[in-house]
Coordinates of C-alpha atoms in Angstrom, one line a residue:
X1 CA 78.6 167.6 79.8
X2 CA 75.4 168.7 80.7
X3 CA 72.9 169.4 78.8
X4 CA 71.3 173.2 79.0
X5 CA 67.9 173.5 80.9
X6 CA 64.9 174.0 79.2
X7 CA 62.5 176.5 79.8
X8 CA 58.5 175.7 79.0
X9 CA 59.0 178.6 77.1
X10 CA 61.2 177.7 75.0
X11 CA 60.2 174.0 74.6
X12 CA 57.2 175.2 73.4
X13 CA 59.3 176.5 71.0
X14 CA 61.3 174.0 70.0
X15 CA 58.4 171.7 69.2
X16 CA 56.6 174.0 67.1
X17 CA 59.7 174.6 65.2
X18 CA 59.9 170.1 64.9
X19 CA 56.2 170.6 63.5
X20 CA 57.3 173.2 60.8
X21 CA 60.1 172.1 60.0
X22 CA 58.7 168.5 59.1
X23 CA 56.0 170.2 57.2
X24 CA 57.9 172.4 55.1
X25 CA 59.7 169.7 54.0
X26 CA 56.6 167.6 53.2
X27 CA 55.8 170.7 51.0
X28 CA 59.3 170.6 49.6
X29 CA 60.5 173.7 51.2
X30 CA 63.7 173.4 49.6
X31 CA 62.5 174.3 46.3
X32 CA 63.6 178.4 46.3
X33 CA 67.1 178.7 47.1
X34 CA 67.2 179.6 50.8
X35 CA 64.4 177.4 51.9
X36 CA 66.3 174.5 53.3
X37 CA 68.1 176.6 55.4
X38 CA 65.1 175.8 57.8
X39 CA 63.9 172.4 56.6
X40 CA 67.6 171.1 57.4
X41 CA 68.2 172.4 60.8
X42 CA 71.0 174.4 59.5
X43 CA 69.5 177.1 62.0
X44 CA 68.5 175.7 65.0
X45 CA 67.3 177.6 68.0
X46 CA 69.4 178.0 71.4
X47 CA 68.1 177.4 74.8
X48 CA 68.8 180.1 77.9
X49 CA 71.6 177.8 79.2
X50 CA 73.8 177.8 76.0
X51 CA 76.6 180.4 77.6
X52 CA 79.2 179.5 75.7
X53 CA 77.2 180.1 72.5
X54 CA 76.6 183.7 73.7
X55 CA 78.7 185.8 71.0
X56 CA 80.5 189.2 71.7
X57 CA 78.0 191.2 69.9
X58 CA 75.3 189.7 72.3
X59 CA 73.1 192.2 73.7
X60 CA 72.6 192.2 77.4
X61 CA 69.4 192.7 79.4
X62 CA 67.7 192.2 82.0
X63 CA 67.4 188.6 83.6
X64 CA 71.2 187.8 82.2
X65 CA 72.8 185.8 84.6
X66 CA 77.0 186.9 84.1
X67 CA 79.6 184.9 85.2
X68 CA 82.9 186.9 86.3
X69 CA 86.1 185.3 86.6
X70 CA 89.0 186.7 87.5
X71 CA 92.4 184.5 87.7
X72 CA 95.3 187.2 88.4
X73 CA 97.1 188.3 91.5
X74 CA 93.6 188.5 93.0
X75 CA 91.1 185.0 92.4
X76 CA 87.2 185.3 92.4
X77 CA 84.2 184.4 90.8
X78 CA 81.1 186.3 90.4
X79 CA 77.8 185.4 89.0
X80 CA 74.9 188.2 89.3
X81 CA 71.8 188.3 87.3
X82 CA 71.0 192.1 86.1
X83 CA 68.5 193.4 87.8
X84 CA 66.0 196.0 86.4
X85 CA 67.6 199.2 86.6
X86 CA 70.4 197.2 84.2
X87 CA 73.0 196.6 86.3
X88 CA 75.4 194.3 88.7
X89 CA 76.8 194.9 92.0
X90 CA 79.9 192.7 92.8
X91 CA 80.9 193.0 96.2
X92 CA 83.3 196.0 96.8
X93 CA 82.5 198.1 93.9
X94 CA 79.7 200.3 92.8
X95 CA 76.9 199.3 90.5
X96 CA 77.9 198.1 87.3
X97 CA 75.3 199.1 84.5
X98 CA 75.2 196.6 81.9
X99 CA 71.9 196.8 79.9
X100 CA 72.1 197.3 76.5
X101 CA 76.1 196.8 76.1
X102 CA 77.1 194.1 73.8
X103 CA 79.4 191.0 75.4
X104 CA 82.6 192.5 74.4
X105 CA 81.5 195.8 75.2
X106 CA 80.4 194.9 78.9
X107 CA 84.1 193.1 79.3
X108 CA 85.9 196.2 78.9
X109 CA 83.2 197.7 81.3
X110 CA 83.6 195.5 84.0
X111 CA 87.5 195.3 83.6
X112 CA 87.6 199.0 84.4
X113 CA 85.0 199.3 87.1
X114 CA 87.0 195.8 89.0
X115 CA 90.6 196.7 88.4
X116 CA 89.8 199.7 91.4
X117 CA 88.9 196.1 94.0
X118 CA 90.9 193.2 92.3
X119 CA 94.5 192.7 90.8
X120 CA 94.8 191.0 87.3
X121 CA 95.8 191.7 84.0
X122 CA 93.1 192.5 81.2
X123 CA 94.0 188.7 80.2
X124 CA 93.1 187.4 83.1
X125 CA 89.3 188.5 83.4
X126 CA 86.6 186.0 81.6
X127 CA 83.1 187.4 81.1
X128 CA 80.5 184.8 79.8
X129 CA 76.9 184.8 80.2
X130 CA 75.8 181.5 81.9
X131 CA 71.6 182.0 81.3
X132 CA 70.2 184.4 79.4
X133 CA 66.9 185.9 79.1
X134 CA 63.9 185.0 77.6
X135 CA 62.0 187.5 75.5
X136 CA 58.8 187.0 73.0
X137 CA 59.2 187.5 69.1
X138 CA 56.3 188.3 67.0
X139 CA 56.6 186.6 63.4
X140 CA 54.0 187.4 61.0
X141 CA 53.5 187.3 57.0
X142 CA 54.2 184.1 55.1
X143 CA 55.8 181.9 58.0
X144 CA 55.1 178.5 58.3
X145 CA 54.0 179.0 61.8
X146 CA 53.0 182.6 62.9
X147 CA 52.8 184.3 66.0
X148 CA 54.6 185.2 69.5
X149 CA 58.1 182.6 70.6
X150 CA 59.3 182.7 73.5
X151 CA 62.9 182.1 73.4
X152 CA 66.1 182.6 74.7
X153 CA 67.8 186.0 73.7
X154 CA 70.9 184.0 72.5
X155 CA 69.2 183.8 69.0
X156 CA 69.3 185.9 66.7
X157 CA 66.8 186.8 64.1
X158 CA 67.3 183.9 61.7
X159 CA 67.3 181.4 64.6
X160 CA 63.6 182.9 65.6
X161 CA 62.6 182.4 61.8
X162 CA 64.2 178.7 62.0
X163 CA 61.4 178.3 65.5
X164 CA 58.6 179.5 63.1
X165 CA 59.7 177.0 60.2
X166 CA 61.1 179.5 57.6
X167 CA 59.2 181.2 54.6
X168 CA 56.2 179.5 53.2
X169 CA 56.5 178.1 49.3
X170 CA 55.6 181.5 48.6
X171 CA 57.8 183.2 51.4
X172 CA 60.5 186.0 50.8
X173 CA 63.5 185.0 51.7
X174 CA 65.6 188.2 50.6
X175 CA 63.5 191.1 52.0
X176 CA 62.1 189.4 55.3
X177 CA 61.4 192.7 57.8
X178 CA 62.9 192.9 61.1
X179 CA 61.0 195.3 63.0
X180 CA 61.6 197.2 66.2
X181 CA 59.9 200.2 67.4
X182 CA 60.0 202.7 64.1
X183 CA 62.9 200.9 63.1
X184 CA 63.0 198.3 60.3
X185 CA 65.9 196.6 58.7
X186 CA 65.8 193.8 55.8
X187 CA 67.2 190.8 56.5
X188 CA 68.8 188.8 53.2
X189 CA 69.0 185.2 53.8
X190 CA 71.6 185.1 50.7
X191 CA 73.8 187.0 52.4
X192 CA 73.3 185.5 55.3
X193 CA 74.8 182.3 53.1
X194 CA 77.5 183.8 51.8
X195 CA 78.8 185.1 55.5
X196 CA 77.0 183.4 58.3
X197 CA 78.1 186.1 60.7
X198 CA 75.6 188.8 59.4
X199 CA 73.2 186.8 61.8
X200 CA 75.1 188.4 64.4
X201 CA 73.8 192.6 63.0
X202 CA 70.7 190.8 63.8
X203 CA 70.3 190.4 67.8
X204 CA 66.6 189.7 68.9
X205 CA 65.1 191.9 71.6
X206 CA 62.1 192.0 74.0
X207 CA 59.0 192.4 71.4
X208 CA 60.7 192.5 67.8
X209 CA 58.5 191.6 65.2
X210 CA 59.7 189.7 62.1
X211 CA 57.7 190.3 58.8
X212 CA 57.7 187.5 55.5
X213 CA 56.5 189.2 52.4
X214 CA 55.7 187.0 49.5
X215 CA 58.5 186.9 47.3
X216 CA 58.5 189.0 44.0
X217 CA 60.8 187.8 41.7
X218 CA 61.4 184.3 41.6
X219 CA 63.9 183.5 38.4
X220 CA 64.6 179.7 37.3
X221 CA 68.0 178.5 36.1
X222 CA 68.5 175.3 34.3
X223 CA 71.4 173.8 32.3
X224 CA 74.9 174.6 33.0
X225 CA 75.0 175.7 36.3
X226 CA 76.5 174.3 39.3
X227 CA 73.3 174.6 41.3
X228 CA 70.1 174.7 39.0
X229 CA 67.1 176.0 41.3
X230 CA 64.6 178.9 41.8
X231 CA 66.2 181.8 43.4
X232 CA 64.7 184.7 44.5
X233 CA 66.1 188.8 43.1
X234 CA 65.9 191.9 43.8
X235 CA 64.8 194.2 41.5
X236 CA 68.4 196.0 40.8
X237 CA 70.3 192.4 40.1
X238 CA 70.7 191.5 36.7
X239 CA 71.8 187.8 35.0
X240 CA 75.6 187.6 36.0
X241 CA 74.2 188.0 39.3
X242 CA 71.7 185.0 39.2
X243 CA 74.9 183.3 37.7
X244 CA 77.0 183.5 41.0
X245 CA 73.7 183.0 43.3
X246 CA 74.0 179.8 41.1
X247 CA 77.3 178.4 42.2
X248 CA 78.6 179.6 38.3
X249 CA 79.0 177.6 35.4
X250 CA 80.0 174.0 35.2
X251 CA 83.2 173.3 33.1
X252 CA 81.2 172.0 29.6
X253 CA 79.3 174.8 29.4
X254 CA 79.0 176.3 25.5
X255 CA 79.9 179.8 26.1
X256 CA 77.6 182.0 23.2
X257 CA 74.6 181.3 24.2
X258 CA 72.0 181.9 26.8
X259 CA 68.2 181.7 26.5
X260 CA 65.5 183.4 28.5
X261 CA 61.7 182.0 28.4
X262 CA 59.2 185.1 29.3
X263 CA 56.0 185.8 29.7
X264 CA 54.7 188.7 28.0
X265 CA 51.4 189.7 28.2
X266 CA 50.2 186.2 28.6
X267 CA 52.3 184.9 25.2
X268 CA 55.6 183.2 25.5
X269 CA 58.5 184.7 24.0
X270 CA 62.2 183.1 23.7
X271 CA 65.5 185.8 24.4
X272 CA 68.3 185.0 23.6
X273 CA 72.4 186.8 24.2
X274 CA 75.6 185.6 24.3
X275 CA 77.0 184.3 27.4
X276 CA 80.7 185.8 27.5
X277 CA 78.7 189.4 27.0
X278 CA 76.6 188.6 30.0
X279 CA 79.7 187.8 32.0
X280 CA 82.1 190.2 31.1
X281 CA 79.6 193.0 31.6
X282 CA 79.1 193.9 28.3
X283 CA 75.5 192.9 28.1
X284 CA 73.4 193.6 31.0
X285 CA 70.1 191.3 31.4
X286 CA 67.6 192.7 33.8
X287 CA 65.1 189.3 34.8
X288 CA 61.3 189.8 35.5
X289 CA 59.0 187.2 37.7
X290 CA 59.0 183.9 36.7
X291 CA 61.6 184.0 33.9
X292 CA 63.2 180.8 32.5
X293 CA 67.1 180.6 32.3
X294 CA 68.5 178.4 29.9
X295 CA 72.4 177.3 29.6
X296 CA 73.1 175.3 27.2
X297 CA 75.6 172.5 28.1
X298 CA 78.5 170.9 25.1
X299 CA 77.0 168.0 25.5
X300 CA 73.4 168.8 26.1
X301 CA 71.3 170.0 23.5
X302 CA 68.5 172.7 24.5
X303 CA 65.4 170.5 24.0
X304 CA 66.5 168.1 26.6
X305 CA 65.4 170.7 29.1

């Protein structure tokens, strides 16, 4: 197959997003859980052409090209760009006004508006978008790379971050602002992890600005955990949630006993609880900037750490 055109646009793009990719993993970008996600190409950006990557809860605007096939009773294929006022005209029919509707949305819409020309059976229409548009994102904050991108409107939010290289060492990756207009929404890269469609809530349009704030609360976990890293929390999660952020405990963990190293007014101080109290809910363990977590393994003694 073929592969999709590139606009200069978006190559431009796609080779900033080479540089800053390469360089945040020269800075070891991977060190905050959530970093590699753009150091790995785990979210790469899509070019104009990729139609069949186009998603039902793609929004459509102006400068989609949509291709219409019908294979019922009647046969045809229609590809129209929308044109400015929003809309197609297939011949036979009256505008159809598409701006604004998601895919599956505009399916349903165009079904109805066609089944007054053309004979077929609601399983019989296909609606895919074969180039999309190209719109400019504004990234600002603590981005490898800021600025405008101009790329195709197949991406969605986290694809545009993956163009600007991710969140610098410093970078939020749990309260990253997506901005359009008055509105704002924050976008959580962990949940983004835990269900990769929650990318799709997060449709790019003409203008949107995406904000990096530096991260508040970065909490260390060492020991018995599946995935020992820095991860970054939000102010209302507690231990047992850094626990699950961490892939949970490994099988020789010793369950009584988990220590916190803190800084308190410039002094170190050692907490300690017991584990199963943490776990079961019993003991609730709020976590402050730059704690230490400590959990200790069977076989491990603490002062190996």
């Amino acid at each position: 197959a073929d592969l999709p055109e590139t606009t200069p646009e978006e190559a431009a793009a796609e080779a900033s997003q080479r540089v800053a990719q390469a360089a945040a993993a020269n800075r070891g970008g991977g060190r905050i859980y959530g970093h590699s996600l753009f150091t790995d190409k785990t979210l790469d950006i899509f070019r104009t052409t990729d139609g069949a990557q186009a998603p039902d809860t793609y929004v459509l605007g102006e400068g989609d090209e949509v291709h219409i096939t019908i294979f019922g009773a009647s046969q045809t294929d229609i590809q129209q760009r929308i044109a400015p006022d929003g809309s197609i005209q297939p011949a036979g029919v009256s505008r159809i006004f598409l701006k604004g509707l998601t895919l599956a949305q505009a399916r349903r819409v165009i079904q109805n508006q066609l089944s007054s020309a053309y004979l077929f059976r609601p399983d019989q229409l296909a609606v895919t978008i074969v180039t999309a548009r190209t719109i400019l994102v504004n990234i600002f904050g603590e981005a490898a790379v800021t600025g405008g991108f101009n790329i195709s409107a197949l991406n969605s939010a986290f694809n545009a971050l993956s163009a600007a290289g991710g969140p610098t060492a410093i970078g939020s990756v749990r309260r990253i602002q997506h901005i359009r207009g008055t509105n704002r929404r924050t976008m959580d890269l962990y949940a983004f992890m835990s269900d990769p469609t929650v990318q799709y809530t997060f449709d790019l349009q003409n203008n949107d600005i995406l904000h990096v704030p530096v991260a508040e609360k970065l909490v260390s976990i060492q020991g018995a955990v599946k995935r020992p890293m820095t991860y970054e929390m939000l102010d209302k999660e507690t231990l047992a949630d850094l626990i699950h952020y961490a892939g949970g405990l490994t099988q020789d963990v010793y369950p009584d006993f988990i220590q916190i190293q803190r800084y308190v007014n410039g002094e170190e101080k050692l907490f300690e609880w017991n584990l199963t109290d943490v776990l079961n809910g019993r003991q609730k363990v709020n976590l402050v900037n730059g704690d230490v977590v400590r959990i200790r393994s069977i076989n491990r003694p603490m002062e190996t750490f």
